[in-house]
XYZ file of C-alpha atoms in Angstrom:
460
model
C 3.446 2.090 -37.376
C 5.309 4.491 -39.357
C 8.003 7.202 -38.119
C 5.211 9.580 -38.777
C 3.586 8.409 -35.598
C 6.283 9.869 -33.614
C 7.201 13.275 -32.717
C 10.764 13.731 -31.323
C 9.986 16.610 -29.010
C 6.974 14.795 -27.145
C 9.275 11.447 -27.195
C 11.931 13.503 -25.291
C 9.148 14.988 -22.816
C 8.082 11.433 -21.993
C 11.670 10.655 -21.241
C 12.131 13.760 -19.294
C 8.993 12.816 -17.319
C 10.613 9.604 -16.288
C 13.773 11.438 -15.058
C 11.674 13.722 -12.994
C 9.724 10.932 -11.521
C 13.064 9.110 -10.712
C 11.974 6.017 -12.773
C 15.273 4.391 -12.036
C 14.949 0.979 -13.108
C 16.779 -0.484 -9.898
C 15.330 -3.809 -8.866
C 14.084 -3.856 -5.153
C 13.279 -7.592 -5.034
C 15.791 -9.661 -3.514
C 17.020 -12.169 -6.243
C 15.900 -16.045 -5.625
C 18.361 -18.731 -6.772
C 17.172 -20.865 -9.666
C 14.120 -18.549 -10.525
C 13.927 -17.059 -13.994
C 11.485 -14.145 -13.365
C 9.921 -12.623 -10.271
C 6.789 -11.947 -12.599
C 5.959 -13.662 -15.827
C 3.087 -11.814 -17.673
C 1.283 -13.934 -20.374
C -0.081 -11.464 -22.925
C 1.537 -8.630 -24.395
C -1.524 -6.349 -25.316
C -2.562 -3.046 -23.537
C -2.998 -4.786 -20.303
C 0.236 -6.883 -20.314
C 2.488 -3.946 -21.295
C 0.913 -1.504 -18.644
C 1.325 -3.974 -15.993
C 4.930 -4.493 -16.993
C 5.540 -0.680 -16.841
C 3.839 -0.369 -13.592
C 5.839 -3.328 -11.996
C 9.145 -1.827 -13.225
C 8.104 1.607 -11.942
C 7.443 0.151 -8.558
C 11.093 -1.579 -8.278
C 10.135 -4.864 -9.705
C 12.181 -5.410 -12.743
C 12.989 -9.175 -13.068
C 9.869 -9.679 -15.266
C 9.043 -11.086 -18.684
C 6.252 -10.791 -21.243
C 5.446 -13.339 -23.495
C 2.724 -13.255 -26.068
C 1.462 -15.871 -28.650
C 1.268 -13.553 -31.792
C 4.269 -13.640 -33.854
C 4.152 -9.819 -34.391
C 2.022 -6.796 -33.518
C 0.001 -7.041 -36.588
C -1.720 -10.098 -34.991
C -2.477 -8.253 -31.659
C -6.257 -7.780 -31.089
C -6.314 -4.120 -31.896
C -4.831 -4.632 -35.322
C -6.739 -7.781 -36.359
C -9.878 -8.904 -34.361
C -10.984 -5.335 -33.266
C -13.184 -4.859 -36.313
C -14.954 -1.497 -34.867
C -13.999 1.737 -36.609
C -13.619 3.589 -33.236
C -13.234 2.699 -29.647
C -16.414 2.274 -27.689
C -14.853 4.207 -24.494
C -14.867 7.946 -24.529
C -11.827 9.465 -26.013
C -10.933 11.249 -22.650
C -10.955 8.125 -20.590
C -7.989 7.299 -18.575
C -5.980 4.253 -20.002
C -2.444 2.689 -19.672
C -0.768 6.078 -18.808
C -1.120 5.381 -15.093
C -1.022 8.958 -14.002
C 1.639 10.295 -16.424
C 0.187 12.899 -18.683
C 2.978 12.752 -21.209
C 1.941 9.084 -21.752
C -1.681 9.874 -22.516
C -3.272 9.286 -25.871
C -4.101 12.927 -26.003
C -0.439 13.921 -25.501
C 0.522 11.193 -28.316
C -2.128 12.194 -30.706
C -1.427 16.024 -30.411
C 2.437 15.299 -30.725
C 1.816 13.416 -33.944
C -1.063 15.714 -35.629
C -0.470 19.105 -33.758
C -1.617 21.096 -30.901
C -5.644 21.222 -30.497
C -6.310 18.515 -32.998
C -7.556 16.037 -30.263
C -10.577 18.476 -29.545
C -11.564 17.881 -33.446
C -12.040 14.057 -33.084
C -15.376 12.476 -31.575
C -13.979 9.068 -30.817
C -10.645 7.548 -30.990
C -10.031 5.621 -34.260
C -9.091 2.131 -33.816
C -6.115 2.243 -35.934
C -4.917 5.405 -33.941
C -5.298 3.273 -30.643
C -3.335 0.719 -31.962
C -0.322 3.008 -33.193
C -0.600 4.737 -29.742
C -0.110 1.420 -28.032
C 2.899 0.729 -29.983
C 4.419 3.875 -29.299
C 3.435 3.576 -25.725
C 5.382 0.010 -25.645
C 8.336 1.614 -26.902
C 8.401 4.575 -24.756
C 8.075 2.829 -21.947
C 10.717 0.180 -22.985
C 8.807 -3.076 -22.565
C 10.006 -5.942 -24.356
C 7.541 -8.659 -25.381
C 8.779 -11.748 -26.319
C 6.626 -12.807 -29.181
C 5.565 -16.151 -30.798
C 5.676 -17.866 -27.522
C 2.642 -20.145 -26.275
C 2.246 -21.231 -22.688
C 1.316 -24.728 -22.693
C 1.025 -25.722 -18.909
C 1.635 -24.220 -15.682
C 3.177 -26.437 -13.098
C 3.420 -25.743 -9.370
C 6.674 -26.658 -7.939
C 5.750 -26.580 -4.180
C 8.596 -24.159 -3.312
C 6.761 -20.970 -3.794
C 7.477 -21.122 -7.604
C 5.590 -22.011 -10.788
C 6.906 -23.432 -13.942
C 5.717 -22.380 -17.266
C 5.746 -24.602 -19.953
C 6.347 -22.869 -23.456
C 6.464 -23.629 -27.062
C 7.591 -21.767 -29.991
C 8.879 -22.469 -33.484
C 8.946 -26.163 -32.941
C 10.809 -26.380 -29.619
C 9.522 -26.464 -26.091
C 11.203 -25.388 -22.708
C 10.374 -24.349 -19.202
C 10.984 -21.180 -17.414
C 10.300 -20.668 -13.445
C 8.499 -17.633 -12.046
C 7.367 -16.519 -8.426
C 4.321 -14.901 -9.952
C 2.419 -15.272 -13.314
C -0.009 -12.498 -14.490
C -2.655 -13.901 -17.074
C -3.276 -10.764 -19.333
C -5.175 -12.697 -21.953
C -7.861 -10.308 -23.169
C -11.166 -11.379 -23.970
C -10.567 -15.094 -24.106
C -9.408 -14.766 -20.449
C -9.575 -17.987 -18.305
C -11.555 -19.710 -20.958
C -12.467 -19.922 -24.645
C -14.971 -18.585 -27.194
C -18.309 -19.675 -26.569
C -19.274 -21.828 -29.247
C -23.187 -22.618 -29.246
C -24.029 -26.252 -29.109
C -26.295 -25.636 -32.223
C -22.978 -25.086 -34.258
C -21.169 -28.109 -32.907
C -21.868 -30.508 -35.640
C -21.085 -28.086 -38.600
C -17.738 -28.573 -40.451
C -15.224 -26.058 -39.019
C -14.547 -24.431 -42.456
C -18.121 -23.223 -42.672
C -18.149 -21.303 -39.527
C -16.036 -18.741 -37.379
C -16.189 -17.210 -34.092
C -15.386 -13.376 -33.920
C -12.359 -14.325 -31.925
C -10.970 -15.984 -34.966
C -8.942 -14.486 -37.868
C -11.677 -14.426 -40.669
C -10.781 -13.824 -44.219
C -13.559 -11.546 -45.072
C -12.138 -10.913 -48.850
C -13.370 -14.719 -49.210
C -16.973 -13.685 -48.265
C -17.376 -11.503 -51.380
C -20.562 -12.547 -53.060
C -21.321 -15.147 -50.522
C -24.492 -15.304 -48.075
C -23.336 -14.886 -44.533
C -25.449 -15.493 -40.979
C -24.355 -13.810 -37.946
C -25.534 -15.348 -34.744
C -25.570 -12.860 -31.983
C -26.290 -9.087 -31.565
C -23.394 -7.852 -29.507
C -21.007 -5.302 -30.713
C -18.481 -7.952 -31.996
C -21.477 -9.517 -33.941
C -22.483 -6.050 -35.563
C -18.703 -5.236 -36.338
C -18.233 -8.667 -37.955
C -21.582 -8.148 -39.869
C -20.578 -4.670 -41.220
C -17.043 -5.922 -42.252
C -18.616 -8.717 -44.196
C -20.930 -6.333 -45.952
C -17.992 -3.773 -46.578
C -16.076 -6.918 -48.177
C -19.208 -7.144 -50.663
C -20.828 -10.267 -49.187
C -24.062 -10.871 -51.245
C -26.112 -10.605 -48.083
C -25.745 -10.672 -44.306
C -28.391 -11.911 -41.947
C -27.995 -10.782 -38.110
C -29.882 -13.018 -35.790
C -30.844 -12.403 -32.356
C -33.091 -14.398 -29.850
C -34.014 -11.016 -28.132
C -37.160 -8.831 -29.494
C -34.520 -6.214 -30.323
C -30.798 -5.476 -30.259
C -29.720 -3.752 -27.003
C -28.563 -0.480 -28.359
C -26.795 2.079 -26.224
C -28.551 5.350 -26.051
C -26.661 8.211 -27.706
C -25.979 10.185 -24.648
C -26.195 7.495 -22.195
C -24.819 8.092 -18.682
C -21.496 6.314 -17.981
C -21.190 4.115 -14.965
C -19.971 5.731 -12.158
C -16.207 4.966 -11.942
C -15.850 5.437 -8.416
C -18.678 3.004 -7.690
C -16.993 0.672 -10.237
C -13.730 0.822 -8.222
C -15.644 -0.566 -5.106
C -17.458 -3.491 -6.815
C -14.906 -6.348 -5.515
C -15.579 -4.872 -1.721
C -19.314 -5.975 -2.205
C -20.469 -9.079 -0.535
C -20.827 -12.164 -3.003
C -24.567 -11.832 -3.254
C -24.643 -8.318 -4.310
C -21.732 -8.987 -6.932
C -23.678 -11.804 -8.198
C -26.924 -9.882 -8.374
C -25.428 -7.021 -10.252
C -23.455 -9.272 -12.941
C -26.578 -11.400 -13.509
C -28.906 -8.466 -14.370
C -26.191 -6.961 -16.486
C -25.921 -10.321 -18.188
C -29.535 -10.706 -18.483
C -30.124 -7.222 -20.078
C -27.420 -8.165 -22.756
C -24.484 -6.056 -23.882
C -24.945 -2.744 -25.196
C -24.542 -2.138 -28.885
C -23.210 1.288 -29.822
C -25.733 2.835 -32.257
C -22.897 3.479 -34.786
C -22.254 -0.266 -35.156
C -25.908 -0.765 -35.779
C -26.076 1.887 -38.397
C -22.874 0.816 -40.013
C -24.478 -2.424 -40.906
C -27.804 -1.128 -41.596
C -26.458 1.435 -44.252
C -26.329 -1.685 -46.645
C -29.434 -2.648 -48.451
C -28.528 -6.391 -48.328
C -28.437 -6.239 -44.405
C -31.037 -8.279 -42.591
C -31.946 -8.403 -38.944
C -33.744 -11.259 -37.382
C -35.345 -10.518 -34.047
C -36.859 -13.184 -31.507
C -35.174 -15.779 -33.912
C -33.429 -18.414 -31.785
C -31.818 -21.063 -33.808
C -33.439 -24.588 -33.396
C -31.011 -26.637 -35.628
C -28.171 -25.938 -38.016
C -26.885 -28.661 -40.698
C -24.565 -28.884 -43.528
C -26.340 -29.444 -46.836
C -24.651 -29.531 -50.108
C -21.851 -27.404 -48.882
C -23.918 -24.673 -47.514
C -25.138 -24.092 -43.828
C -29.144 -24.599 -43.372
C -30.383 -22.646 -40.288
C -33.697 -23.495 -38.953
C -34.658 -20.671 -36.830
C -37.905 -19.257 -35.166
C -38.460 -17.214 -37.918
C -38.134 -19.739 -40.897
C -35.339 -21.933 -42.620
C -32.642 -20.291 -44.790
C -29.182 -21.423 -46.201
C -26.050 -19.660 -46.159
C -22.559 -20.088 -47.163
C -20.851 -19.060 -43.850
C -21.759 -18.435 -40.391
C -20.086 -16.164 -37.806
C -20.813 -16.654 -34.165
C -20.683 -13.393 -32.213
C -21.754 -15.269 -29.077
C -19.022 -14.004 -26.633
C -16.644 -16.150 -24.372
C -17.021 -18.654 -21.509
C -14.323 -18.443 -18.533
C -14.246 -21.919 -17.117
C -10.425 -22.448 -16.517
C -10.884 -26.332 -17.150
C -11.461 -25.332 -21.062
C -8.424 -23.445 -21.137
C -5.302 -25.325 -22.306
C -2.600 -23.793 -20.078
C -4.781 -24.078 -17.178
C -6.276 -27.652 -17.726
C -3.924 -29.441 -15.517
C -4.531 -27.186 -12.372
C -8.238 -26.259 -12.917
C -9.319 -28.842 -10.552
C -7.869 -26.773 -7.806
C -9.288 -23.502 -8.918
C -12.561 -22.121 -7.016
C -15.225 -21.193 -9.330
C -18.023 -18.943 -8.372
C -20.221 -21.897 -8.272
C -18.083 -23.313 -5.561
C -18.337 -20.383 -3.327
C -21.698 -19.019 -3.965
C -25.114 -20.373 -4.362
C -27.601 -17.920 -5.866
C -31.425 -17.877 -5.511
C -33.532 -19.961 -8.042
C -34.361 -17.129 -10.238
C -30.739 -15.751 -10.426
C -28.946 -19.012 -11.690
C -26.324 -18.804 -14.432
C -24.075 -21.456 -15.659
C -21.834 -18.830 -17.285
C -21.331 -16.795 -14.473
C -20.857 -19.805 -11.993
C -18.222 -21.204 -14.161
C -15.913 -18.214 -13.825
C -13.145 -18.160 -11.436
C -13.782 -16.642 -7.960
C -10.765 -14.206 -7.401
C -9.112 -12.502 -4.452
C -8.683 -8.878 -3.977
C -5.433 -9.021 -5.675
C -7.027 -10.608 -8.855
C -5.359 -13.937 -7.723
C -7.005 -17.617 -8.150
C -8.303 -18.927 -4.961
C -8.608 -22.553 -3.822
C -11.494 -24.634 -4.268
C -10.245 -26.723 -1.182
C -8.725 -24.293 1.574
C -5.269 -25.521 2.083
C -4.953 -27.884 -0.868
C -3.270 -25.563 -3.418
C -1.907 -22.271 -1.684
C 0.330 -21.822 -4.672
C -2.782 -20.755 -6.785
C -2.467 -17.177 -5.001
C 0.805 -16.452 -7.092
C -1.318 -16.621 -10.364
C -3.315 -13.448 -11.021
C -5.913 -13.014 -13.694
C -6.145 -9.512 -15.379
C -8.560 -10.411 -18.108
C -12.154 -10.895 -18.822
C -11.902 -13.920 -16.587
C -11.889 -11.490 -13.708
C -15.049 -9.804 -14.619
C -17.601 -11.623 -12.440
C -15.421 -10.955 -9.367
C -14.540 -7.272 -10.159
C -17.815 -6.034 -12.144
C -16.644 -4.773 -15.256
C -14.706 -5.965 -18.459
C -10.972 -6.329 -16.872
C -8.342 -5.842 -19.397
C -10.530 -3.195 -21.370
C -9.445 0.565 -21.214
C -11.636 1.543 -18.244
C -10.229 -1.190 -16.088
C -6.510 -0.039 -16.325
C -6.811 3.353 -14.282
C -7.366 1.525 -10.749
C -6.949 -2.107 -11.749
C -3.193 -2.171 -12.575
C -2.211 -0.323 -9.342
C -4.342 -2.817 -7.480
C -2.751 -5.631 -8.974
C 0.643 -4.529 -8.758
C 0.208 -3.331 -5.168
C -1.001 -7.134 -4.497
C 2.222 -8.522 -6.215
C 4.604 -6.350 -4.451
C 2.980 -7.093 -0.910
C 3.211 -10.636 -1.600
C 6.929 -10.675 -2.641
C 8.120 -8.318 -0.022
C 6.299 -10.249 2.668
C 7.732 -13.466 1.498
C 11.179 -12.208 1.367
C 11.139 -10.363 4.857
C 13.486 -13.244 6.370
C 16.223 -12.411 3.673
C 15.450 -8.749 2.938
C 18.547 -6.621 1.941
C 19.177 -2.950 1.841
C 17.802 -0.773 -0.846
C 20.775 -0.458 -3.376
C 22.689 2.888 -3.454
C 20.920 5.526 -5.768
C 17.452 3.613 -5.501
C 15.888 6.066 -3.023
C 15.782 9.787 -2.522
């Protein structure tokens, strides 16, 4: 982001809002000996930074944010987000958390001039990425980059030990709370269909991977899946002059969002975690069965190319490598391609996530807690973690691992429990305050026996 993405008068207004709201930065949590952080946030994207800001605003300042990306260019909005515009309405509340000076609209008009926000239909993805960088700078959250969490170890003293790695060295840091703000990969990994498992890795990629689209120039590409990320990848390959791109879906047609479709009622969405398990499961199962809506503009972007081909009701039966190509045997015939892109989403089983593998046996999954009717079974939903009301892991065996309540999931891994894509823009408005309230509650209640007075100047 360049200096042209700043406006001094607006930046000053943001800082004045902090003064008026008395964001003093005073720590209200009693320090604990031999603890590095009260809260360690894993993930420095829009959720991680918004959570850090909200924690500091509430008086919890001994926090850290770590991110595997070495710089901001590798963050999702600047790398794997291949759509031209955000899929959410431009007016939807985001990470500003009630502070009007921190809204995208305020930033956009500060940079481009009063009234310019009205002239845009949707938020351009590069603009959102620039806004998030500006937001992080304004709220003063430092992200420690290039750091990977390799393991989480319970210490049995109300503390958790993070095993960290960066640039050839490893070390540990202890925290009382951990927040996993790990985006679409969440508590699992990209969902790689079994039909691709025998392929050499250089012949396929998942939409979660960094893909060198320039290398696809003049080559034939198959895209497996017809969700938004699949169409965005297909269009990006076509724009990079791929010879041809074939999109495959097992459905009779893509699930295209209506142009003027009604948005889900946000107040009803907020109440989703209060529903009983059966109702939550039923709603998530039907949502999954319908398939993810694809914005019509994502379909049109790919369909604008004469060398785009859509295959419907075309399940893949087998895939093999032959003479350096990928030979796909699908329900509508056999074709050979130079490269395959899997737009097949993610699974959320903690046992498949490297930093959770050593503790996964203790984490309650939905399949441990709820048995659905036979006509509503789903291995994908069943393998997701069953979370508490504060986004915390729960125990598979009650009483066996109480420390799990100190690990909170604010990512797609929470979606089965909370009913919407946690970590996406619409989840921030009420989700971040809910999470921060739960963390503050737990820390304060744990400290009642050694609570101290509020420091001078911290209150009104």
